[in-house]
Amino acid sequence: MTPIASPTQDELKALVAQAALAYLVPGQIIGVGTGSTVNQFIEALARVKDQVPAAVSSSEASTERLRAIGIAVLDANEVERLSVYIDGADEIDGQGCMIKGGGAALTREKIVAALAERFICIADESKLVEKLGAFPLPVEVVPMACEHVVRRFQALGGTASLRMRGSDPLVTDNGQHILDVRGLSIEDPLALESAINQWPGVVTVGIFAHQRAQVCLLGTPKGVRTLSY
Ligand code: 5RP
């Protein structure tokens, strides 16, 4: 008998991307995140685009992909509320708290998530964790504050490094830099998110506990597991 191959991470992402279509409310504007799982969601969206009058996007990259499939993209300022925001995560825990920002889009992701009634996280099963923090925590920082913020993380036991693109610091869609912080112990995501957000020069910390997911569609070899929080 030929053994059945386990699905690849990409196949699991495609599975949850497809499953997320069930959360669209026909005729309503949606929020769309950023990353490789979301790219698969945008591909799936192309098949039902008549149900989606427009989207608010969390990055220039997703905006380009949405427009390429014929979906209009609105500025977040034009929209008061979204029924759903669909995005991936770098880590998600048992309460729906996440680490995000692996794709450097965390600030706009948090803004669009804040407009939405429900955050639907789409992720392969490798993203589900007991405790957040193995994935380096992305923090978007105003360039002149980087060294100051690095020292503040040091005081918490973390090691922050400036994210590079080639030989230059990465510049986000908002013109800022990203620090990736390793070695933090994230016992209380809500409290740590609130605390880091107060540091001068921090634009956004990639802990999504205030803007956590209400639903996670998790891709597993047995199919899509739905976690509701
Ligand atoms: C981008 C993000 C992404 O949602 C996160 O990095 C997951 O990406 P992927 O779907 O490629 O695994 O937060 O800033």
mmCIF file of C-alpha atoms and ligand atoms in Angstrom:
data_model
loop_
_atom_site.group_PDB
_atom_site.id
_atom_site.type_symbol
_atom_site.label_atom_id
_atom_site.label_comp_id
_atom_site.label_asym_id
_atom_site.label_seq_id
_atom_site.Cartn_x
_atom_site.Cartn_y
_atom_site.Cartn_z
ATOM 1 C CA MET A 1 0.000 0.000 0.000
ATOM 2 C CA THR A 2 1.345 3.468 -0.853
ATOM 3 C CA PRO A 3 1.655 5.551 2.317
ATOM 4 C CA ILE A 4 -0.438 8.752 2.318
ATOM 5 C CA ALA A 5 1.889 11.755 2.331
ATOM 6 C CA SER A 6 1.219 14.288 5.086
ATOM 7 C CA PRO A 7 0.167 17.662 3.757
ATOM 8 C CA THR A 8 2.821 20.324 3.413
ATOM 9 C CA GLN A 9 2.649 23.588 5.354
ATOM 10 C CA ASP A 10 1.551 25.307 2.131
ATOM 11 C CA GLU A 11 -1.257 22.798 1.658
ATOM 12 C CA LEU A 12 -2.427 23.409 5.239
ATOM 13 C CA LYS A 13 -2.394 27.141 4.565
ATOM 14 C CA ALA A 14 -4.470 26.618 1.397
ATOM 15 C CA LEU A 15 -6.952 24.560 3.409
ATOM 16 C CA VAL A 16 -7.589 27.274 5.997
ATOM 17 C CA ALA A 17 -7.588 29.992 3.342
ATOM 18 C CA GLN A 18 -10.459 28.178 1.648
ATOM 19 C CA ALA A 19 -12.271 27.607 4.966
ATOM 20 C CA ALA A 20 -12.128 31.333 5.754
ATOM 21 C CA LEU A 21 -14.489 32.062 2.838
ATOM 22 C CA ALA A 22 -17.332 30.743 5.015
ATOM 23 C CA TYR A 23 -16.866 33.784 7.287
ATOM 24 C CA LEU A 24 -17.547 36.359 4.573
ATOM 25 C CA VAL A 25 -20.831 38.181 4.856
ATOM 26 C CA PRO A 26 -21.966 38.673 1.226
ATOM 27 C CA GLY A 27 -22.131 42.357 0.292
ATOM 28 C CA GLN A 28 -19.946 43.506 3.205
ATOM 29 C CA ILE A 29 -16.511 45.082 3.118
ATOM 30 C CA ILE A 30 -13.816 42.882 4.687
ATOM 31 C CA GLY A 31 -10.437 43.434 6.307
ATOM 32 C CA VAL A 32 -7.533 41.543 4.789
ATOM 33 C CA GLY A 33 -4.181 40.892 6.469
ATOM 34 C CA THR A 34 -0.724 40.113 5.180
ATOM 35 C CA GLY A 35 1.508 37.082 4.668
ATOM 36 C CA SER A 36 1.739 33.802 2.817
ATOM 37 C CA THR A 37 -1.465 32.354 4.337
ATOM 38 C CA VAL A 38 -3.356 35.520 3.446
ATOM 39 C CA ASN A 39 -1.924 35.357 -0.078
ATOM 40 C CA GLN A 40 -3.639 31.977 -0.418
ATOM 41 C CA PHE A 41 -6.813 33.513 1.018
ATOM 42 C CA ILE A 42 -6.702 36.259 -1.615
ATOM 43 C CA GLU A 43 -6.348 33.566 -4.301
ATOM 44 C CA ALA A 44 -9.419 31.803 -2.905
ATOM 45 C CA LEU A 45 -11.253 35.144 -2.711
ATOM 46 C CA ALA A 46 -10.841 35.598 -6.457
ATOM 47 C CA ARG A 47 -13.433 32.855 -6.975
ATOM 48 C CA VAL A 48 -16.112 34.628 -4.889
ATOM 49 C CA LYS A 49 -15.128 38.240 -5.488
ATOM 50 C CA ASP A 50 -18.670 39.178 -6.540
ATOM 51 C CA GLN A 51 -19.662 38.820 -2.861
ATOM 52 C CA VAL A 52 -17.023 41.329 -1.730
ATOM 53 C CA PRO A 53 -17.730 44.972 -2.636
ATOM 54 C CA ALA A 54 -14.358 46.160 -1.277
ATOM 55 C CA ALA A 55 -11.615 45.454 1.243
ATOM 56 C CA VAL A 56 -9.434 47.347 3.690
ATOM 57 C CA SER A 57 -5.909 46.003 3.491
ATOM 58 C CA SER A 58 -3.092 45.861 6.040
ATOM 59 C CA SER A 59 -0.186 46.309 3.614
ATOM 60 C CA GLU A 60 0.860 47.593 0.226
ATOM 61 C CA ALA A 61 1.633 43.980 -0.744
ATOM 62 C CA SER A 62 -1.909 42.740 0.008
ATOM 63 C CA THR A 63 -3.419 45.837 -1.619
ATOM 64 C CA GLU A 64 -1.593 45.011 -4.831
ATOM 65 C CA ARG A 65 -2.800 41.407 -4.764
ATOM 66 C CA LEU A 66 -6.401 42.412 -4.003
ATOM 67 C CA ARG A 67 -6.464 44.926 -6.838
ATOM 68 C CA ALA A 68 -4.949 42.335 -9.182
ATOM 69 C CA ILE A 69 -7.977 40.072 -8.631
ATOM 70 C CA GLY A 70 -10.383 42.995 -9.127
ATOM 71 C CA ILE A 71 -11.288 43.842 -5.518
ATOM 72 C CA ALA A 72 -11.416 47.558 -4.692
ATOM 73 C CA VAL A 73 -9.290 48.597 -1.724
ATOM 74 C CA LEU A 74 -10.490 51.385 0.560
ATOM 75 C CA ASP A 75 -8.510 53.541 2.949
ATOM 76 C CA ALA A 76 -9.191 52.587 6.584
ATOM 77 C CA ASN A 77 -10.443 56.157 7.167
ATOM 78 C CA GLU A 78 -13.329 55.550 4.763
ATOM 79 C CA VAL A 79 -14.720 52.706 6.851
ATOM 80 C CA GLU A 80 -16.352 52.777 10.262
ATOM 81 C CA ARG A 81 -16.681 49.059 10.820
ATOM 82 C CA LEU A 82 -15.836 45.747 9.225
ATOM 83 C CA SER A 83 -17.681 42.497 9.875
ATOM 84 C CA VAL A 84 -14.523 40.405 9.679
ATOM 85 C CA TYR A 85 -10.770 40.755 9.524
ATOM 86 C CA ILE A 86 -8.930 37.739 8.149
ATOM 87 C CA ASP A 87 -5.226 37.402 8.831
ATOM 88 C CA GLY A 88 -2.490 34.935 9.724
ATOM 89 C CA ALA A 89 -0.271 34.814 12.803
ATOM 90 C CA ASP A 90 3.250 33.859 13.765
ATOM 91 C CA GLU A 91 1.995 32.318 17.016
ATOM 92 C CA ILE A 92 -1.452 31.929 18.588
ATOM 93 C CA ASP A 93 -2.215 30.665 22.088
ATOM 94 C CA GLY A 94 -5.202 29.002 23.731
ATOM 95 C CA GLN A 95 -6.875 32.370 24.404
ATOM 96 C CA GLY A 96 -6.563 33.714 20.851
ATOM 97 C CA CYS A 97 -3.659 36.028 21.758
ATOM 98 C CA MET A 98 -1.093 36.216 18.982
ATOM 99 C CA ILE A 99 2.361 37.291 17.962
ATOM 100 C CA LYS A 100 2.243 38.984 14.584
ATOM 101 C CA GLY A 101 4.538 41.075 12.443
ATOM 102 C CA GLY A 102 6.734 38.463 10.800
ATOM 103 C CA GLY A 103 5.800 40.216 7.564
ATOM 104 C CA ALA A 104 6.456 43.685 9.069
ATOM 105 C CA ALA A 105 2.819 44.746 8.661
ATOM 106 C CA LEU A 106 1.861 44.699 12.366
ATOM 107 C CA THR A 107 0.821 48.349 12.743
ATOM 108 C CA ARG A 108 -1.653 48.368 9.897
ATOM 109 C CA GLU A 109 -2.789 44.875 10.923
ATOM 110 C CA LYS A 110 -3.681 46.153 14.379
ATOM 111 C CA ILE A 111 -5.494 49.168 12.937
ATOM 112 C CA VAL A 112 -7.610 47.091 10.559
ATOM 113 C CA ALA A 113 -8.255 44.468 13.272
ATOM 114 C CA ALA A 114 -9.538 47.247 15.534
ATOM 115 C CA LEU A 115 -12.191 48.133 12.941
ATOM 116 C CA ALA A 116 -13.489 44.582 12.757
ATOM 117 C CA GLU A 117 -16.144 42.846 14.821
ATOM 118 C CA ARG A 118 -14.357 39.514 14.491
ATOM 119 C CA PHE A 119 -10.729 38.585 13.899
ATOM 120 C CA ILE A 120 -10.539 35.279 12.056
ATOM 121 C CA CYS A 121 -7.007 33.924 12.298
ATOM 122 C CA ILE A 122 -5.921 31.482 9.598
ATOM 123 C CA ALA A 123 -2.849 29.415 10.369
ATOM 124 C CA ASP A 124 -1.257 26.033 9.970
ATOM 125 C CA GLU A 125 -0.993 23.968 13.153
ATOM 126 C CA SER A 126 2.677 24.866 13.728
ATOM 127 C CA LYS A 127 1.491 28.315 14.900
ATOM 128 C CA LEU A 128 -0.493 27.037 17.912
ATOM 129 C CA VAL A 129 1.543 27.407 21.124
ATOM 130 C CA GLU A 130 0.986 26.980 24.852
ATOM 131 C CA LYS A 131 2.776 30.233 25.618
ATOM 132 C CA LEU A 132 3.729 33.083 23.289
ATOM 133 C CA GLY A 133 7.360 34.043 22.829
ATOM 134 C CA ALA A 134 9.385 31.378 21.028
ATOM 135 C CA PHE A 135 8.873 33.394 17.829
ATOM 136 C CA PRO A 136 10.944 36.612 18.075
ATOM 137 C CA LEU A 137 8.573 39.437 18.990
ATOM 138 C CA PRO A 138 8.378 42.099 16.221
ATOM 139 C CA VAL A 139 8.161 45.708 17.404
ATOM 140 C CA GLU A 140 7.781 48.653 15.019
ATOM 141 C CA VAL A 141 9.876 51.554 16.265
ATOM 142 C CA VAL A 142 10.596 55.135 15.181
ATOM 143 C CA PRO A 143 14.218 54.970 13.895
ATOM 144 C CA MET A 144 15.629 57.527 16.378
ATOM 145 C CA ALA A 145 14.304 55.480 19.314
ATOM 146 C CA CYS A 146 15.779 52.099 18.285
ATOM 147 C CA GLU A 147 18.772 52.003 20.662
ATOM 148 C CA HIS A 148 16.708 53.260 23.581
ATOM 149 C CA VAL A 149 14.103 50.552 22.969
ATOM 150 C CA VAL A 150 16.843 47.897 22.591
ATOM 151 C CA ARG A 151 18.084 48.839 26.104
ATOM 152 C CA ARG A 152 14.589 48.667 27.569
ATOM 153 C CA PHE A 153 14.181 45.141 26.218
ATOM 154 C CA GLN A 154 17.586 44.230 27.660
ATOM 155 C CA ALA A 155 16.289 45.262 31.069
ATOM 156 C CA LEU A 156 13.416 42.782 30.606
ATOM 157 C CA GLY A 157 15.848 39.978 29.672
ATOM 158 C CA GLY A 158 15.227 40.234 25.921
ATOM 159 C CA THR A 159 17.666 40.641 23.065
ATOM 160 C CA ALA A 160 16.425 42.959 20.342
ATOM 161 C CA SER A 161 17.920 43.081 16.871
ATOM 162 C CA LEU A 162 17.180 45.450 14.052
ATOM 163 C CA ARG A 163 15.498 43.686 11.125
ATOM 164 C CA MET A 164 17.519 44.134 7.957
ATOM 165 C CA ARG A 165 16.668 43.929 4.291
ATOM 166 C CA GLY A 166 19.972 43.206 2.604
ATOM 167 C CA SER A 167 22.540 45.559 4.079
ATOM 168 C CA ASP A 168 20.010 48.229 5.163
ATOM 169 C CA PRO A 169 17.483 48.328 7.979
ATOM 170 C CA LEU A 170 14.048 47.264 6.766
ATOM 171 C CA VAL A 171 11.689 50.217 6.329
ATOM 172 C CA THR A 172 8.004 49.447 6.937
ATOM 173 C CA ASP A 173 5.044 50.738 4.909
ATOM 174 C CA ASN A 174 4.892 53.465 7.594
ATOM 175 C CA GLY A 175 8.531 54.523 7.210
ATOM 176 C CA GLN A 176 9.674 52.954 10.512
ATOM 177 C CA HIS A 177 12.039 50.135 11.577
ATOM 178 C CA ILE A 178 11.381 46.712 13.112
ATOM 179 C CA LEU A 179 13.126 45.226 16.143
ATOM 180 C CA ASP A 180 12.853 41.449 16.620
ATOM 181 C CA VAL A 181 13.090 40.524 20.286
ATOM 182 C CA ARG A 182 14.235 37.103 21.480
ATOM 183 C CA GLY A 183 14.294 35.627 24.960
ATOM 184 C CA LEU A 184 11.233 37.324 26.460
ATOM 185 C CA SER A 185 8.999 35.456 28.838
ATOM 186 C CA ILE A 186 5.454 36.445 27.884
ATOM 187 C CA GLU A 187 3.453 35.344 30.947
ATOM 188 C CA ASP A 188 0.729 37.973 30.602
ATOM 189 C CA PRO A 189 0.286 39.057 26.954
ATOM 190 C CA LEU A 190 -2.278 41.776 27.755
ATOM 191 C CA ALA A 191 -0.081 43.415 30.384
ATOM 192 C CA LEU A 192 3.111 43.213 28.331
ATOM 193 C CA GLU A 193 1.378 44.628 25.246
ATOM 194 C CA SER A 194 0.076 47.564 27.295
ATOM 195 C CA ALA A 195 3.461 48.185 28.933
ATOM 196 C CA ILE A 196 5.567 48.143 25.750
ATOM 197 C CA ASN A 197 3.038 50.345 23.955
ATOM 198 C CA GLN A 198 3.840 53.088 26.493
ATOM 199 C CA TRP A 199 7.542 53.249 25.658
ATOM 200 C CA PRO A 200 8.483 56.390 23.742
ATOM 201 C CA GLY A 201 9.273 55.560 20.134
ATOM 202 C CA VAL A 202 7.327 52.297 20.020
ATOM 203 C CA VAL A 203 4.755 52.515 17.252
ATOM 204 C CA THR A 204 3.292 49.031 17.695
ATOM 205 C CA VAL A 205 4.262 45.883 19.548
ATOM 206 C CA GLY A 206 3.462 42.612 17.785
ATOM 207 C CA ILE A 207 1.515 41.155 20.724
ATOM 208 C CA PHE A 208 -2.147 41.011 19.701
ATOM 209 C CA ALA A 209 -3.870 40.444 23.031
ATOM 210 C CA HIS A 210 -6.119 43.520 23.043
ATOM 211 C CA GLN A 211 -6.919 42.754 19.394
ATOM 212 C CA ARG A 212 -6.970 38.980 19.792
ATOM 213 C CA ALA A 213 -8.660 36.479 17.492
ATOM 214 C CA GLN A 214 -12.242 35.390 18.098
ATOM 215 C CA VAL A 215 -11.813 32.371 15.831
ATOM 216 C CA CYS A 216 -8.757 30.464 14.655
ATOM 217 C CA LEU A 217 -8.984 28.158 11.658
ATOM 218 C CA LEU A 218 -6.083 25.819 12.177
ATOM 219 C CA GLY A 219 -4.837 23.640 9.330
ATOM 220 C CA THR A 220 -4.046 20.092 10.493
ATOM 221 C CA PRO A 221 -3.412 16.848 8.592
ATOM 222 C CA LYS A 222 -6.903 15.759 9.685
ATOM 223 C CA GLY A 223 -8.528 18.896 8.282
ATOM 224 C CA VAL A 224 -9.483 22.339 9.584
ATOM 225 C CA ARG A 225 -9.772 22.613 13.354
ATOM 226 C CA THR A 226 -11.926 25.577 14.450
ATOM 227 C CA LEU A 227 -10.960 27.192 17.743
ATOM 228 C CA SER A 228 -13.412 29.752 19.120
ATOM 229 C CA TYR A 229 -12.365 32.106 21.878
HETATM 230 C C1 5RP B 1 2.594 39.788 8.854
HETATM 231 C C2 5RP B 1 2.003 38.831 9.813
HETATM 232 C C3 5RP B 1 1.600 37.493 9.288
HETATM 233 O O1 5RP B 1 0.262 37.282 9.569
HETATM 234 C C4 5RP B 1 2.427 36.443 9.962
HETATM 235 O O2 5RP B 1 3.791 36.753 9.782
HETATM 236 C C5 5RP B 1 2.124 35.039 9.425
HETATM 237 O O3 5RP B 1 2.580 34.960 8.116
HETATM 238 P P1 5RP B 1 2.445 33.651 7.240
HETATM 239 O O4 5RP B 1 1.008 33.517 6.881
HETATM 240 O O5 5RP B 1 3.323 33.937 6.047
HETATM 241 O O6 5RP B 1 2.940 32.482 8.034
HETATM 242 O O7 5RP B 1 1.828 39.096 10.964
HETATM 243 O O8 5RP B 1 3.035 40.963 9.480
#
